């Protein structure tokens, strides 16, 4: 960096990466807002929404990155109006419906988890009962074999 630029009060080398990250975050947020796909803000085309979308405080745009703020306002002003007069309403309606769907699907998932746990317990109980019945069956077969006094006629000698 030139000494004259440093004396003029520009950013030092240690702060450059942070400023670059801020500029990148602001430009990415501009794109998201202008195409109508905000991630973290309300989607309005204002500096407040731009700052929220970029994850920065508003004063970063109004004091430090004024050129980006002016560019954003120029892009908003030059932008052709959307065919739908209240484009934010359509996006908000879709978001609300998606939120309802998500809530419904989560409730269904929780219900299925509960049913799965119940069925797992039932299977476990049935396995224990099956094992007990098999042991009882083996014991009864042994008792039956011991009590049947049928002589084995094939082993008798003929005289």
Short mmCIF file of C-alpha atoms in Angstrom, two decimals:
data_model
loop_
_atom_site.label_atom_id
_atom_site.label_comp_id
_atom_site.label_asym_id
_atom_site.label_seq_id
_atom_site.Cartn_x
_atom_site.Cartn_y
_atom_site.Cartn_z
CA UNK A 1 0.00 0.00 0.00
CA UNK A 2 1.28 3.46 -0.82
CA UNK A 3 2.30 5.60 2.17
CA UNK A 4 0.13 8.46 0.91
CA UNK A 5 -2.93 6.23 0.90
CA UNK A 6 -2.17 5.05 4.41
CA UNK A 7 -1.78 8.62 5.59
CA UNK A 8 -5.09 9.50 3.96
CA UNK A 9 -6.85 7.23 6.43
CA UNK A 10 -7.62 4.20 4.30
CA UNK A 11 -7.85 0.74 5.78
CA UNK A 12 -4.73 -0.86 7.15
CA UNK A 13 -3.60 -4.24 5.90
CA UNK A 14 -4.92 -6.07 8.97
CA UNK A 15 -8.48 -4.77 8.38
CA UNK A 16 -8.64 -5.41 4.66
CA UNK A 17 -9.99 -8.99 4.88
CA UNK A 18 -12.77 -7.86 7.22
CA UNK A 19 -13.74 -5.04 4.87
CA UNK A 20 -13.69 -7.44 1.93
CA UNK A 21 -15.96 -9.84 3.81
CA UNK A 22 -18.36 -6.98 4.56
CA UNK A 23 -18.41 -5.87 0.92
CA UNK A 24 -18.97 -9.46 -0.21
CA UNK A 25 -21.79 -9.93 2.32
CA UNK A 26 -23.44 -6.68 1.22
CA UNK A 27 -23.25 -7.50 -2.49
CA UNK A 28 -24.58 -11.01 -1.91
CA UNK A 29 -27.42 -9.53 0.15
CA UNK A 30 -28.15 -7.03 -2.65
CA UNK A 31 -28.50 -9.84 -5.15
CA UNK A 32 -30.79 -11.85 -2.87
CA UNK A 33 -33.02 -8.85 -2.18
CA UNK A 34 -33.19 -7.76 -5.80
CA UNK A 35 -34.16 -11.21 -7.07
CA UNK A 36 -36.73 -11.56 -4.30
CA UNK A 37 -35.09 -14.41 -2.38
CA UNK A 38 -34.12 -13.02 1.05
CA UNK A 39 -32.74 -15.43 3.62
CA UNK A 40 -32.72 -13.45 6.85
CA UNK A 41 -34.61 -10.20 6.28
CA UNK A 42 -38.19 -9.20 5.50
CA UNK A 43 -37.38 -8.73 1.80
CA UNK A 44 -38.11 -5.01 1.62
CA UNK A 45 -35.81 -2.99 -0.60
CA UNK A 46 -34.44 -0.74 2.15
CA UNK A 47 -31.04 -0.18 3.73
CA UNK A 48 -32.31 -1.72 6.95
CA UNK A 49 -33.30 -4.91 5.14
CA UNK A 50 -30.04 -4.90 3.19
CA UNK A 51 -28.04 -4.63 6.42
CA UNK A 52 -30.10 -7.39 8.05
CA UNK A 53 -29.68 -9.61 5.00
CA UNK A 54 -25.91 -8.99 5.00
CA UNK A 55 -25.70 -9.71 8.72
CA UNK A 56 -24.31 -6.25 9.48
CA UNK A 57 -25.44 -3.25 11.45
CA UNK A 58 -27.15 -0.49 9.49
CA UNK A 59 -24.46 2.07 10.27
CA UNK A 60 -21.94 0.01 8.27
CA UNK A 61 -23.96 0.92 5.19
CA UNK A 62 -24.82 4.50 6.10
CA UNK A 63 -21.34 5.49 7.30
CA UNK A 64 -18.69 3.10 6.01
CA UNK A 65 -19.98 1.58 2.76
CA UNK A 66 -21.96 4.54 1.43
CA UNK A 67 -21.04 3.71 -2.15
CA UNK A 68 -22.68 0.30 -1.84
CA UNK A 69 -25.73 1.91 -0.24
CA UNK A 70 -26.01 4.37 -3.13
CA UNK A 71 -25.55 1.55 -5.65
CA UNK A 72 -28.32 -0.42 -3.96
CA UNK A 73 -30.73 2.51 -4.10
CA UNK A 74 -29.83 3.14 -7.75
CA UNK A 75 -30.49 -0.50 -8.61
CA UNK A 76 -33.81 -0.40 -6.77
CA UNK A 77 -34.82 2.78 -8.58
CA UNK A 78 -33.75 1.46 -12.01
CA UNK A 79 -35.45 -1.85 -11.46
CA UNK A 80 -38.49 -2.53 -13.62
CA UNK A 81 -41.67 -2.98 -11.61
CA UNK A 82 -42.69 -6.56 -11.10
CA UNK A 83 -45.82 -7.81 -12.87
CA UNK A 84 -47.46 -8.43 -9.51
CA UNK A 85 -48.17 -5.13 -7.76
CA UNK A 86 -47.42 -6.51 -4.31
CA UNK A 87 -44.66 -8.99 -5.01
CA UNK A 88 -43.77 -9.24 -1.34
CA UNK A 89 -47.27 -10.50 -0.53
CA UNK A 90 -46.92 -13.48 -2.87
CA UNK A 91 -43.58 -14.39 -1.37
CA UNK A 92 -44.92 -13.93 2.15
CA UNK A 93 -47.96 -16.06 1.35
CA UNK A 94 -45.74 -18.82 -0.03
CA UNK A 95 -43.49 -18.58 3.02
CA UNK A 96 -46.49 -18.78 5.36
CA UNK A 97 -47.85 -21.82 3.51
CA UNK A 98 -44.44 -23.48 3.60
CA UNK A 99 -44.23 -22.77 7.33
CA UNK A 100 -47.65 -24.39 7.85
CA UNK A 101 -46.59 -27.38 5.76
CA UNK A 102 -43.39 -27.67 7.76
CA UNK A 103 -45.33 -27.58 11.04
CA UNK A 104 -47.72 -30.25 9.74
CA UNK A 105 -44.89 -32.49 8.54
CA UNK A 106 -43.02 -32.12 11.84
CA UNK A 107 -46.16 -33.09 13.78
CA UNK A 108 -46.62 -36.10 11.51
CA UNK A 109 -42.96 -37.06 12.01
CA UNK A 110 -43.34 -36.84 15.79
CA UNK A 111 -46.49 -38.99 15.63
CA UNK A 112 -44.67 -41.59 13.55
CA UNK A 113 -41.75 -41.60 16.00
CA UNK A 114 -44.17 -42.25 18.86
CA UNK A 115 -45.81 -45.09 16.92
CA UNK A 116 -42.39 -46.54 16.10
CA UNK A 117 -41.36 -46.54 19.77
CA UNK A 118 -44.63 -48.23 20.72
CA UNK A 119 -44.20 -50.90 18.06
CA UNK A 120 -40.61 -51.49 19.13
CA UNK A 121 -41.82 -52.13 22.68
CA UNK A 122 -44.51 -54.50 21.39
CA UNK A 123 -41.94 -56.44 19.34
CA UNK A 124 -39.66 -56.69 22.37
CA UNK A 125 -42.49 -58.04 24.55
CA UNK A 126 -43.48 -60.54 21.86
CA UNK A 127 -39.88 -61.75 21.55
CA UNK A 128 -39.68 -62.31 25.32
CA UNK A 129 -43.01 -64.17 25.29
CA UNK A 130 -41.87 -66.30 22.32
CA UNK A 131 -38.67 -67.23 24.15
CA UNK A 132 -40.64 -68.17 27.27
CA UNK A 133 -43.07 -70.28 25.22
CA UNK A 134 -40.19 -72.05 23.46
CA UNK A 135 -38.62 -72.88 26.84
CA UNK A 136 -41.97 -74.13 28.16
CA UNK A 137 -42.46 -76.21 25.00
CA UNK A 138 -39.00 -77.77 25.36
CA UNK A 139 -39.67 -78.54 29.02
CA UNK A 140 -43.05 -80.11 28.22
CA UNK A 141 -41.54 -82.24 25.44
CA UNK A 142 -38.90 -83.49 27.87
CA UNK A 143 -41.57 -84.32 30.45
CA UNK A 144 -43.66 -86.05 27.83
CA UNK A 145 -40.71 -88.14 26.70
CA UNK A 146 -39.92 -89.11 30.29
CA UNK A 147 -43.49 -90.08 31.12
CA UNK A 148 -44.22 -92.05 28.05
CA UNK A 149 -43.44 -95.54 29.05
CA UNK A 150 -43.83 -97.05 25.66
CA UNK A 151 -41.27 -99.78 25.39
CA UNK A 152 -39.03 -99.80 22.40
CA UNK A 153 -39.95 -103.09 20.83
CA UNK A 154 -37.22 -102.98 18.26
CA UNK A 155 -34.56 -103.52 20.89
CA UNK A 156 -36.09 -106.64 22.39
CA UNK A 157 -34.44 -109.90 21.65
CA UNK A 158 -36.29 -112.70 20.23
CA UNK A 159 -35.97 -115.85 22.09
#
